[in-house]
CSV table of C-alpha atoms in Angstrom, one decimal:
chain,number,residue,atom,x,y,z
N,1,MET,CA,121.5,84.4,56.2
N,2,THR,CA,120.1,84.8,52.7
N,3,THR,CA,119.9,81.7,50.4
N,4,GLU,CA,118.9,81.2,46.8
N,5,PHE,CA,115.7,79.4,47.8
N,6,ASP,CA,114.4,82.0,50.3
N,7,ASP,CA,111.5,82.9,48.0
N,8,ILE,CA,110.0,79.3,48.0
N,9,ARG,CA,111.5,77.3,50.9
N,10,PRO,CA,109.6,76.4,54.2
N,11,TYR,CA,110.5,78.1,57.4
N,12,THR,CA,113.5,77.1,59.4
N,13,ASP,CA,113.3,76.3,63.1
N,14,GLU,CA,114.7,79.7,63.8
N,15,GLU,CA,111.7,81.3,62.1
N,16,ILE,CA,109.1,79.3,64.0
N,17,PRO,CA,108.7,81.5,67.1
N,18,SER,CA,107.9,84.6,65.0
N,19,ALA,CA,105.5,82.6,62.9
N,20,MET,CA,103.8,81.2,66.0
N,21,SER,CA,103.5,84.7,67.4
N,22,ARG,CA,101.7,85.9,64.3
N,23,ILE,CA,99.3,82.9,64.3
N,24,ALA,CA,98.6,83.3,68.0
N,25,SER,CA,97.5,86.9,67.4
N,26,SER,CA,95.5,86.2,64.2
N,27,GLN,CA,91.8,87.2,64.2
N,28,MET,CA,91.1,83.7,62.8
N,29,LEU,CA,92.6,81.9,65.8
N,30,PRO,CA,89.3,81.5,67.8
N,31,LEU,CA,87.7,79.7,64.8
N,32,LEU,CA,90.7,77.5,64.1
N,33,ALA,CA,91.2,76.7,67.8
N,34,SER,CA,87.5,75.7,68.2
N,35,TYR,CA,88.0,73.0,65.5
N,36,VAL,CA,91.6,71.8,66.3
N,37,CYS,CA,91.4,71.9,70.1
N,38,PRO,CA,87.8,72.1,71.1
N,39,GLU,CA,88.6,70.8,74.6
N,40,GLN,CA,91.0,73.7,75.3
N,41,SER,CA,90.4,77.3,76.1
N,42,LEU,CA,91.5,79.9,73.5
N,43,ASP,CA,94.2,81.2,75.9
N,44,ALA,CA,95.6,77.7,76.4
N,45,VAL,CA,95.8,77.2,72.6
N,46,ARG,CA,97.5,80.6,72.2
N,47,GLN,CA,100.1,79.7,74.9
N,48,MET,CA,100.7,76.3,73.3
N,49,LEU,CA,101.5,78.0,70.0
N,50,LEU,CA,103.8,80.5,71.7
N,51,SER,CA,105.7,77.6,73.3
N,52,PHE,CA,106.6,76.0,70.0
N,53,LYS,CA,110.3,76.5,69.1
N,54,SER,CA,110.7,74.2,66.0
N,55,ILE,CA,108.9,72.8,63.0
N,56,HIS,CA,108.7,69.4,64.8
N,57,ASP,CA,106.9,71.1,67.8
N,58,PHE,CA,104.3,72.6,65.5
N,59,GLN,CA,103.8,69.5,63.4
N,60,LEU,CA,103.4,67.2,66.4
N,61,GLY,CA,101.5,69.7,68.6
N,62,ILE,CA,99.1,71.0,66.0
N,63,MET,CA,99.1,69.4,62.5
N,64,TYR,CA,99.2,65.8,63.8
N,65,HIS,CA,96.2,66.6,66.0
N,66,VAL,CA,94.4,68.3,63.1
N,67,ASN,CA,94.8,65.1,61.0
N,68,GLU,CA,93.6,63.0,63.9
N,69,GLN,CA,90.4,65.0,64.1
N,70,ILE,CA,89.9,64.6,60.4
N,71,ILE,CA,90.4,60.9,60.6
N,72,ALA,CA,88.1,60.5,63.7
N,73,ASN,CA,85.3,62.7,62.2
N,74,SER,CA,85.2,61.7,58.5
N,75,ILE,CA,87.2,58.4,57.9
N,76,THR,CA,85.9,55.0,58.9
N,77,ALA,CA,89.3,53.2,58.4
N,78,PHE,CA,92.7,54.6,57.7
N,79,THR,CA,95.1,51.9,56.4
N,80,TYR,CA,98.4,51.6,54.6
N,81,GLY,CA,100.7,49.1,52.8
N,82,GLY,CA,104.0,48.8,51.0
N,83,THR,CA,106.2,49.9,53.9
N,84,GLU,CA,108.7,47.2,52.8
N,85,HIS,CA,109.6,49.6,50.0
N,86,ILE,CA,110.8,52.3,52.4
N,87,GLU,CA,114.3,52.5,54.0
N,88,LYS,CA,114.2,54.5,57.2
N,89,ASP,CA,117.3,56.6,56.5
N,90,ARG,CA,116.8,57.2,52.8
N,91,PRO,CA,115.0,60.5,51.6
N,92,TYR,CA,112.5,60.1,48.8
N,93,LEU,CA,110.7,62.1,46.2
N,94,LEU,CA,107.2,60.9,47.0
N,95,VAL,CA,105.2,61.3,43.7
N,96,SER,CA,101.5,60.8,44.6
N,97,ASN,CA,98.2,60.7,42.7
N,98,HIS,CA,96.3,63.8,43.7
N,99,ARG,CA,92.6,63.6,44.7
N,100,ASP,CA,92.3,66.2,47.6
N,101,ILE,CA,93.9,69.7,47.7
N,102,MET,CA,95.1,69.3,51.3
N,103,LEU,CA,94.5,65.7,52.6
N,104,ASP,CA,96.6,63.7,50.2
N,105,ALA,CA,99.8,65.2,51.6
N,106,SER,CA,98.5,66.1,55.1
N,107,LEU,CA,97.3,62.6,56.0
N,108,LEU,CA,100.5,61.1,54.7
N,109,GLN,CA,102.5,63.1,57.3
N,110,ASN,CA,100.6,61.4,60.1
N,111,LEU,CA,101.3,58.0,58.5
N,112,LEU,CA,105.0,58.9,58.3
N,113,VAL,CA,105.1,59.9,62.0
N,114,ASP,CA,103.3,56.7,63.0
N,115,LEU,CA,105.9,54.6,61.0
N,116,GLY,CA,108.7,56.4,62.9
N,117,LEU,CA,109.8,58.3,59.9
N,118,GLU,CA,110.6,62.0,59.4
N,119,THR,CA,107.8,64.1,57.8
N,120,SER,CA,108.3,65.2,54.3
N,121,GLN,CA,108.5,68.7,52.7
N,122,ILE,CA,105.3,69.4,50.7
N,123,THR,CA,104.7,71.4,47.6
N,124,PHE,CA,102.3,74.3,48.1
N,125,GLY,CA,100.6,75.9,45.1
N,126,ALA,CA,101.1,79.7,45.0
N,127,ASN,CA,97.3,79.9,44.2
N,128,LEU,CA,96.6,78.5,47.7
N,129,MET,CA,98.6,81.1,49.5
N,130,MET,CA,95.4,83.1,50.2
N,131,ASN,CA,96.6,85.2,53.1
N,132,PRO,CA,99.5,85.7,55.5
N,133,LEU,CA,97.9,83.2,58.0
N,134,VAL,CA,97.8,80.4,55.5
N,135,VAL,CA,101.4,81.1,54.5
N,136,ASP,CA,102.5,81.0,58.1
N,137,ILE,CA,100.7,77.7,58.8
N,138,GLY,CA,101.9,76.2,55.5
N,139,LYS,CA,105.6,77.2,55.8
N,140,SER,CA,105.6,76.1,59.4
N,141,ASN,CA,104.4,72.7,58.1
N,142,LYS,CA,107.4,72.2,55.7
N,143,MET,CA,105.4,73.5,52.7
N,144,PHE,CA,107.3,75.2,49.9
N,145,ARG,CA,105.9,77.4,47.2
N,146,VAL,CA,105.2,76.2,43.6
N,147,GLU,CA,104.2,78.6,40.9
N,148,ARG,CA,101.3,77.6,38.6
N,149,PRO,CA,101.7,77.8,34.8
N,150,GLY,CA,100.9,81.2,33.6
N,151,GLY,CA,102.5,84.4,32.5
N,152,SER,CA,105.4,84.2,29.9
N,153,ILE,CA,107.0,81.0,28.9
N,154,LYS,CA,110.4,82.5,29.9
N,155,ASP,CA,109.2,83.2,33.5
N,156,PHE,CA,107.6,79.7,33.8
N,157,TYR,CA,110.9,78.1,32.6
N,158,LYS,CA,112.8,80.1,35.2
N,159,SER,CA,110.4,79.1,38.0
N,160,SER,CA,110.4,75.5,36.9
N,161,LEU,CA,114.2,75.4,36.9
N,162,HIS,CA,114.3,77.0,40.4
N,163,LEU,CA,111.8,74.5,41.7
N,164,SER,CA,113.8,71.6,40.2
N,165,ALA,CA,116.9,72.9,41.9
N,166,TYR,CA,115.2,73.2,45.2
N,167,ILE,CA,113.7,69.7,45.1
N,168,ARG,CA,117.2,68.3,44.3
N,169,HIS,CA,118.6,70.4,47.2
N,170,ALA,CA,116.0,69.1,49.6
N,171,VAL,CA,116.5,65.4,48.8
N,172,CYS,CA,120.2,65.3,47.9
N,173,ASP,CA,121.7,67.9,50.2
N,174,GLN,CA,119.2,68.3,53.1
N,175,HIS,CA,118.4,64.5,53.0
N,176,GLU,CA,114.7,65.3,53.4
N,177,SER,CA,111.8,63.6,51.6
N,178,VAL,CA,109.6,65.7,49.4
N,179,TRP,CA,105.9,65.1,48.5
N,180,ILE,CA,104.7,66.3,45.1
N,181,ALA,CA,101.5,65.5,43.1
N,182,GLN,CA,101.9,63.7,39.8
N,183,ARG,CA,100.3,66.6,38.0
N,184,ASN,CA,99.3,70.2,38.4
N,185,GLY,CA,96.0,70.3,40.1
N,186,ARG,CA,93.8,67.4,41.3
N,187,THR,CA,92.7,64.5,39.2
N,188,LYS,CA,89.1,65.5,38.5
N,189,ASP,CA,87.9,62.5,36.5
N,190,GLY,CA,89.4,59.7,38.6
N,191,ASN,CA,92.0,58.9,35.9
N,192,ASP,CA,95.3,59.3,37.6
N,193,GLN,CA,98.0,60.3,35.0
N,194,THR,CA,101.5,61.6,35.6
N,195,ASP,CA,102.2,64.8,33.7
N,196,GLN,CA,105.4,64.2,31.7
N,197,GLY,CA,106.1,67.9,32.2
N,198,ILE,CA,106.6,67.1,35.9
N,199,ILE,CA,109.3,64.5,35.0
N,200,LYS,CA,110.9,67.1,32.7
N,201,MET,CA,111.0,69.5,35.6
N,202,PHE,CA,112.7,67.0,37.8
N,203,CYS,CA,115.5,66.7,35.2
N,204,MET,CA,116.0,70.4,34.6
N,205,SER,CA,118.5,70.8,37.4
N,206,ARG,CA,120.7,67.8,36.2
N,207,GLN,CA,120.5,68.0,32.4
N,208,GLU,CA,123.9,66.5,31.7
N,209,ASP,CA,122.8,63.0,32.9
N,210,LYS,CA,119.1,62.2,32.6
N,211,ILE,CA,119.4,58.8,34.3
N,212,ALA,CA,121.2,60.2,37.3
N,213,ALA,CA,118.9,63.2,37.3
N,214,LEU,CA,116.0,61.0,38.4
N,215,SER,CA,117.7,58.1,40.1
N,216,GLU,CA,119.4,60.5,42.6
N,217,LEU,CA,115.9,61.7,43.7
N,218,ASN,CA,114.8,58.2,44.8
N,219,ILE,CA,111.3,58.5,43.2
N,220,LEU,CA,108.8,56.6,45.3
N,221,PRO,CA,105.3,56.6,43.8
N,222,VAL,CA,102.4,56.7,46.3
N,223,ALA,CA,98.8,55.7,45.7
N,224,VAL,CA,96.0,57.2,47.9
N,225,SER,CA,92.5,55.8,47.5
N,226,TYR,CA,89.4,57.3,49.0
N,227,GLU,CA,86.2,55.1,49.3
N,228,TRP,CA,84.1,58.2,48.8
N,229,GLU,CA,86.0,60.5,46.4
N,230,SER,CA,86.8,63.9,47.8
N,231,CYS,CA,84.6,66.7,46.4
N,232,ASP,CA,83.2,64.2,43.9
N,233,ILE,CA,80.0,66.3,43.2
N,234,LEU,CA,82.0,69.5,42.8
N,235,LYS,CA,84.4,67.7,40.4
N,236,ALA,CA,81.6,66.3,38.3
N,237,ILE,CA,80.0,69.8,38.0
N,238,GLU,CA,83.4,71.3,37.0
N,239,LEU,CA,83.9,68.6,34.3
N,240,TYR,CA,80.3,69.2,33.1
N,241,GLU,CA,80.9,73.0,32.8
N,242,SER,CA,84.3,72.5,31.2
N,243,GLN,CA,82.6,70.6,28.3
N,244,LYS,CA,80.9,73.9,27.2
N,245,VAL,CA,83.4,76.7,28.0
N,246,LYS,CA,86.9,77.1,29.4
N,247,TYR,CA,86.5,76.6,33.2
N,248,ILE,CA,87.4,79.5,35.3
N,249,LYS,CA,87.5,79.1,39.1
N,250,LYS,CA,85.1,81.2,41.1
N,251,PRO,CA,86.3,83.3,44.0
N,252,GLY,CA,86.8,81.2,47.1
N,253,GLU,CA,86.5,77.9,45.2
N,254,ASP,CA,89.8,76.5,46.4
N,255,LEU,CA,88.9,77.3,50.0
N,256,ASN,CA,85.5,75.6,49.5
N,257,SER,CA,87.1,72.5,48.1
N,258,ILE,CA,89.6,72.4,51.0
N,259,LEU,CA,86.8,72.6,53.6
N,260,THR,CA,84.6,70.1,51.7
N,261,GLY,CA,87.4,67.7,51.5
N,262,ILE,CA,88.0,68.0,55.2
N,263,LEU,CA,84.4,67.7,56.3
N,264,GLN,CA,82.9,65.3,53.7
N,265,PRO,CA,82.7,61.6,54.8
N,266,LYS,CA,85.4,59.7,53.1
N,267,GLY,CA,84.7,56.2,54.3
N,268,ARG,CA,87.9,54.1,54.1
N,269,VAL,CA,91.2,55.7,53.0
N,270,HIS,CA,94.2,53.7,52.0
N,271,PHE,CA,97.8,54.7,51.3
N,272,GLU,CA,100.1,52.4,49.4
N,273,PHE,CA,103.8,52.9,49.0
N,274,CYS,CA,105.0,51.6,45.6
N,275,PRO,CA,108.5,50.3,44.7
N,276,MET,CA,111.1,53.0,44.1
N,277,VAL,CA,112.1,53.8,40.6
N,278,THR,CA,115.6,52.5,40.3
N,279,ALA,CA,118.6,53.5,38.2
N,280,ASP,CA,118.5,50.1,36.4
N,281,GLU,CA,114.9,50.6,35.4
N,282,LEU,CA,115.7,54.1,34.1
N,283,ALA,CA,118.8,52.9,32.2
N,284,VAL,CA,116.4,50.9,29.9
N,285,TYR,CA,115.4,54.3,28.4
N,286,ASN,CA,118.9,55.7,28.1
N,287,GLU,CA,118.7,55.8,24.3
N,288,CYS,CA,115.4,57.6,24.2
N,289,THR,CA,115.0,61.2,23.2
N,290,ASN,CA,114.5,63.4,26.3
N,291,ASN,CA,110.9,63.8,25.4
N,292,ASP,CA,110.3,60.1,25.1
N,293,TYR,CA,112.3,59.5,28.3
N,294,HIS,CA,110.0,61.8,30.3
N,295,LYS,CA,107.0,60.0,28.7
N,296,GLN,CA,108.3,56.5,29.6
N,297,VAL,CA,109.1,57.4,33.2
N,298,ALA,CA,105.6,59.0,33.6
N,299,HIS,CA,104.1,55.8,32.3
N,300,LEU,CA,106.2,53.7,34.7
N,301,ILE,CA,105.0,55.8,37.6
N,302,ASP,CA,101.4,55.5,36.4
N,303,ASN,CA,101.6,51.8,36.2
N,304,ARG,CA,102.8,51.6,39.8
N,305,ILE,CA,100.1,53.9,41.1
N,306,HIS,CA,97.3,52.2,39.1
N,307,ARG,CA,98.5,48.7,40.3
N,308,ALA,CA,98.6,49.9,43.9
N,309,TYR,CA,95.3,51.8,43.9
N,310,ARG,CA,92.8,50.3,46.3
N,311,LEU,CA,89.5,49.6,44.6
N,312,TRP,CA,86.4,49.9,46.8
N,313,PRO,CA,82.8,48.6,46.2
N,314,ASN,CA,81.9,52.1,44.9
N,315,ASN,CA,84.4,51.8,42.1
N,316,TYR,CA,83.0,48.4,40.9
N,317,ILE,CA,79.4,49.6,41.3
N,318,ALA,CA,80.1,52.7,39.2
N,319,HIS,CA,81.9,50.7,36.5
N,320,ASP,CA,78.9,48.3,36.2
N,321,MET,CA,76.4,51.2,36.1
N,322,LEU,CA,78.4,53.2,33.6
N,323,TYR,CA,78.8,50.3,31.2
N,324,GLY,CA,75.4,48.6,31.9
N,325,GLN,CA,77.1,45.4,33.0
N,326,GLN,CA,77.1,43.0,35.9
N,327,ARG,CA,80.8,42.2,35.5
N,328,PHE,CA,81.8,43.0,39.0
N,329,ARG,CA,78.6,42.0,40.8
N,330,ASP,CA,80.5,39.8,43.2
N,331,GLN,CA,82.5,42.8,44.5
N,332,TYR,CA,79.7,44.6,46.3
N,333,THR,CA,76.5,44.0,48.2
N,334,GLU,CA,73.0,45.1,47.5
N,335,ALA,CA,73.2,47.5,50.4
N,336,GLU,CA,76.4,49.1,49.1
N,337,ARG,CA,74.8,49.5,45.6
N,338,LEU,CA,71.8,51.2,47.2
N,339,ALA,CA,74.0,53.5,49.2
N,340,PHE,CA,75.9,54.5,46.1
N,341,GLU,CA,72.7,55.2,44.1
N,342,LYS,CA,71.5,57.4,47.0
N,343,HIS,CA,74.7,59.3,46.7
N,344,LEU,CA,74.1,59.7,42.9
N,345,SER,CA,70.7,61.1,43.6
N,346,LYS,CA,72.3,64.3,45.0
N,347,LEU,CA,72.8,65.3,41.4
N,348,ASP,CA,69.1,65.8,41.1
N,349,ASN,CA,69.5,69.1,42.8
N,350,TYR,CA,71.5,70.6,39.9
N,351,ASP,CA,70.0,72.3,36.8
N,352,SER,CA,72.0,70.4,34.3
N,353,ASP,CA,71.8,67.6,31.8
N,354,LEU,CA,71.3,64.9,34.5
N,355,GLU,CA,72.4,62.0,32.3
N,356,VAL,CA,75.6,63.6,31.3
N,357,LEU,CA,76.4,64.8,34.8
N,358,ARG,CA,75.6,61.3,36.2
N,359,ASP,CA,78.0,59.6,33.7
N,360,LEU,CA,80.7,62.1,34.7
N,361,LEU,CA,80.3,61.2,38.4
N,362,LEU,CA,80.2,57.5,37.6
N,363,GLY,CA,83.5,58.0,35.6
N,364,ILE,CA,85.2,59.5,38.6
N,365,TYR,CA,84.7,56.1,40.4
N,366,ALA,CA,84.9,53.8,37.3
N,367,ASN,CA,88.2,55.1,35.8
N,368,PRO,CA,90.4,53.5,38.5
N,369,VAL,CA,88.9,50.2,37.6
N,370,GLU,CA,89.7,50.7,33.9
N,371,ASN,CA,93.2,51.7,34.8
N,372,LYS,CA,93.7,48.6,36.9
N,373,ILE,CA,92.3,46.4,34.1
N,374,LYS,CA,94.7,48.0,31.6
N,375,VAL,CA,97.8,47.7,33.8
N,376,ASN,CA,97.0,44.1,34.6
N,377,SER,CA,96.6,43.3,30.9
N,378,GLU,CA,100.0,44.9,30.1
N,379,GLU,CA,101.6,42.5,32.5
N,380,LEU,CA,100.2,39.4,30.6
């Protein structure tokens, strides 16, 4: 049966057997199987894939195990908080800060499973749909297509309206939670800011009532904090190059960032669920113009994420180093400072203005501290 969202939606359970058959016959399967299921033979992995009959089977049989491998191999402690803000039978629009292309949403799914909750649908940038295998894996994992800005304004408006309608359909009609990043693309400088254009997009499918447009979606901000920032060196280099010319991604750059994020040691990783944005809170902005309303809601989400962000010794070390202070000296040990300086020394391998590049890398870690200071001062 054809539906209006067939061009962007995830697979249904009925489509899983065909998708599993394609994945099982892919030339890439031996490489994937060697990482995901190194203890099993290739034929055993192939037969396991062919046995899956539903999204739940695939997520629990493969994706949960993938995340377990990532946690075991590159994360020293995986923690969470704020579960008192979640009602088990309520679907949410999970608006998260975005630090890693894949892991922000992927690791969250394991956490939802461990908490006895349903996994969420996940936004999937069209730029990441690199080949049919990636599409099959993604759409079998509740991922749905999101177009990036580009092309004509008219086309982007139509795709944004379509996306808005689908998110509302998923949350309000299908009663499924949805994960979406607070902005297009990852935060590169450590300064998590919600794009008010995202808030505008949420409202597009319910324009007659801007308060209900957002309150019906049960917006639940989520803060994810990595002790060692995902792809931090790569992000600093991109920020450095962007200062001189408009940055254009190189071929294979997204794939390199995905693999780096998976393999790079991340230290401790923490997820914090923030309080849901309520209708009463939104009603305060009822007299605002639409543009100011979107701006105020974005600021509200930012405050929750900044307040909930877990600061690590690296953040305090970077802040002290960037500003030439000892303000947070009691937040880290000498050993932690030396380890961070050793990490900074990796920049010596790059033919760039080392001082500028160093400050950009420090900013990635220091900006969350600045945001926490700012949101705390606003509460006074």
